[in-house]
Structure formats: structure tokens, C-alpha cells
CSV table of C-alpha atoms in Angstrom, one decimal:
chain,number,residue,atom,x,y,z
A,24,UNK,CA,-61.2,43.2,-27.7
A,25,UNK,CA,-63.7,40.8,-25.9
A,26,UNK,CA,-67.4,41.5,-25.4
A,27,UNK,CA,-69.1,39.7,-22.5
A,28,UNK,CA,-72.9,39.4,-22.1
A,29,UNK,CA,-74.4,37.9,-19.0
A,30,UNK,CA,-77.8,36.3,-18.8
A,31,UNK,CA,-80.0,34.2,-16.6
A,32,UNK,CA,-80.3,36.3,-13.5
A,33,UNK,CA,-83.5,36.7,-11.7
A,34,UNK,CA,-85.5,36.4,-8.5
A,35,UNK,CA,-85.4,33.1,-6.6
A,36,UNK,CA,-86.4,31.9,-3.1
A,37,UNK,CA,-83.9,30.9,-0.5
A,38,UNK,CA,-82.7,27.4,-1.0
A,39,UNK,CA,-83.4,27.5,-4.7
A,40,UNK,CA,-81.2,27.4,-7.8
A,41,UNK,CA,-80.3,29.5,-10.6
A,42,UNK,CA,-77.8,29.4,-13.6
A,43,UNK,CA,-76.3,32.4,-15.1
A,44,UNK,CA,-74.3,32.4,-18.4
A,45,UNK,CA,-71.7,34.6,-20.0
A,46,UNK,CA,-71.3,34.6,-23.7
A,47,UNK,CA,-68.1,35.8,-25.1
A,48,UNK,CA,-67.3,37.2,-28.5
A,49,UNK,CA,-64.4,39.0,-30.2
A,50,UNK,CA,-61.2,37.0,-29.5
A,51,UNK,CA,-60.2,33.3,-28.9
A,52,UNK,CA,-62.3,32.4,-25.9
A,53,UNK,CA,-60.1,29.6,-24.8
A,54,UNK,CA,-57.1,32.0,-24.3
A,55,UNK,CA,-58.8,33.6,-21.3
A,56,UNK,CA,-59.2,32.9,-17.8
A,57,UNK,CA,-62.9,33.6,-16.9
A,58,UNK,CA,-64.4,34.5,-13.5
A,59,UNK,CA,-67.5,35.7,-11.8
A,60,UNK,CA,-67.6,38.6,-9.3
A,61,UNK,CA,-70.5,40.0,-7.5
A,62,UNK,CA,-71.4,43.4,-6.1
A,63,UNK,CA,-74.1,43.9,-3.4
A,64,UNK,CA,-75.6,47.5,-2.9
A,65,UNK,CA,-73.2,49.6,-1.0
A,66,UNK,CA,-70.4,47.0,-1.0
A,67,UNK,CA,-67.3,46.3,-3.1
A,68,UNK,CA,-67.1,43.9,-5.9
A,69,UNK,CA,-66.1,40.5,-4.5
A,70,UNK,CA,-64.6,37.5,-6.2
A,71,UNK,CA,-66.9,34.5,-6.6
A,72,UNK,CA,-65.1,31.9,-8.6
A,73,UNK,CA,-62.7,31.6,-11.5
A,74,UNK,CA,-61.9,28.9,-14.1
A,75,UNK,CA,-58.7,28.3,-16.0
A,76,UNK,CA,-58.7,28.4,-19.8
A,77,UNK,CA,-58.9,24.6,-20.1
A,78,UNK,CA,-61.5,24.4,-17.4
A,79,UNK,CA,-59.2,22.0,-15.5
A,80,UNK,CA,-58.7,24.4,-12.5
A,81,UNK,CA,-61.3,26.2,-10.6
A,82,UNK,CA,-61.0,28.5,-7.6
A,83,UNK,CA,-64.0,29.4,-5.3
A,84,UNK,CA,-64.6,31.9,-2.7
A,85,UNK,CA,-65.2,30.3,0.7
A,86,UNK,CA,-68.7,31.7,0.9
A,87,UNK,CA,-69.8,29.7,-2.2
A,88,UNK,CA,-67.8,26.6,-1.9
A,89,UNK,CA,-70.0,23.5,-2.2
A,90,UNK,CA,-73.0,25.5,-3.5
A,91,UNK,CA,-71.8,27.2,-6.7
A,92,UNK,CA,-70.2,25.4,-9.8
A,93,UNK,CA,-68.4,27.1,-12.7
A,94,UNK,CA,-68.0,25.5,-16.0
A,95,UNK,CA,-67.0,26.6,-19.5
A,96,UNK,CA,-67.7,25.4,-23.0
A,97,UNK,CA,-64.9,26.7,-25.2
A,98,UNK,CA,-66.8,25.6,-28.4
A,99,UNK,CA,-69.7,27.8,-27.5
A,100,UNK,CA,-67.6,30.7,-25.9
A,101,UNK,CA,-69.7,30.5,-22.9
A,102,UNK,CA,-69.0,30.2,-19.2
A,103,UNK,CA,-71.6,29.1,-16.7
A,104,UNK,CA,-72.3,29.6,-13.0
A,105,UNK,CA,-74.7,27.1,-11.4
A,106,UNK,CA,-75.8,28.4,-8.1
A,107,UNK,CA,-77.6,26.0,-5.7
A,108,UNK,CA,-78.7,26.4,-2.1
A,109,UNK,CA,-79.0,30.1,-2.6
A,110,UNK,CA,-79.1,32.4,0.4
A,111,UNK,CA,-80.3,36.0,0.7
A,112,UNK,CA,-76.7,37.1,1.1
A,113,UNK,CA,-76.0,35.9,-2.3
A,114,UNK,CA,-78.2,38.7,-3.6
A,115,UNK,CA,-76.0,41.0,-5.9
A,116,UNK,CA,-75.3,42.0,-9.3
A,117,UNK,CA,-73.1,39.2,-10.8
A,118,UNK,CA,-70.3,40.1,-13.3
A,119,UNK,CA,-68.5,38.0,-15.8
A,120,UNK,CA,-64.9,38.8,-16.3
A,121,UNK,CA,-62.1,37.7,-18.7
A,122,UNK,CA,-58.4,37.8,-18.1
A,123,UNK,CA,-56.0,37.2,-21.0
A,124,UNK,CA,-53.6,35.0,-19.1
A,125,UNK,CA,-53.2,31.4,-18.1
A,126,UNK,CA,-52.7,32.2,-14.5
A,127,UNK,CA,-56.0,32.6,-12.5
A,128,UNK,CA,-56.3,35.6,-10.3
A,129,UNK,CA,-59.0,36.5,-7.7
A,130,UNK,CA,-58.6,40.3,-7.8
A,131,UNK,CA,-60.8,42.3,-10.0
A,132,UNK,CA,-58.2,44.7,-11.2
A,133,UNK,CA,-56.4,41.8,-12.8
A,134,UNK,CA,-59.2,41.2,-15.3
A,135,UNK,CA,-59.3,43.0,-18.5
A,136,UNK,CA,-62.9,42.7,-19.7
A,137,UNK,CA,-66.1,42.9,-18.0
A,138,UNK,CA,-69.8,42.2,-18.8
A,139,UNK,CA,-72.6,44.5,-17.9
A,140,UNK,CA,-73.8,42.4,-15.1
A,141,UNK,CA,-76.9,40.4,-14.3
A,142,UNK,CA,-79.1,40.9,-11.1
A,143,UNK,CA,-79.6,37.9,-8.8
A,144,UNK,CA,-82.0,38.4,-6.0
A,145,UNK,CA,-82.6,35.7,-3.3
A,146,UNK,CA,-85.7,36.2,-1.2
A,147,UNK,CA,-85.9,34.9,2.3
């Protein structure tokens, strides 16, 4: 079992930056692919970005490429999402997810564990 706890969400103006974190506990963090998904009101949960267990491979949704950066610190059992040049359409609840595998996936049903989510609101 893996427990995931997100933090760092909040309210920011368009063009601003925010960093959200996801702390993991329970099992060997480095065995897991980690990802961020987001869900806006009335919409489905969408893939944002994923990172391989080593951190050597990352995959971004087209909508966030060049603006968001994912990283992980396996010593601290934490994954980070740095969000720059934020837009109002980035407003959503951001969820951290873990997948016990070495192959990165971008579909939510392929992930085994989820955090409770953290709200990110970008004002125009």
C-alpha cells in the first residue's frame, strides 16, 4: 500500500507560478512511476505529466509542455510539479498518482494509488 499526500496548491494570478508536491509513504518509492493528473469542474480527469522511476524519462501533455516541470527525489519520497506561466484553464484539482511498474502510462486507470488532490486556481 502507498499513501500519497499532495500539498502546495492555492490561488495564483495568470502568468504566475506555483509548485505542488506529493509525499509518498508505505512502500519503496523508487519502484513506482509517478504522475500528475488534473480535474476541472464538470470535466474528466486528465493526464498532465508522468515521470519514470529513475526520473530519467518524463512525459507531458501538450497543454503543459514548456510550462510545467515534473521532478522527483527518491531519497525524500517526493515528487514535485513546478507550474510556470499559469493560465486560467489550468484551474483544477491536481492529483498525484503512483503506478507500480517501470513503464510510464498516461491513462488514469493504469495507476494504482491516488492522493486526495490539491486545488489550483488561476485567476485572470
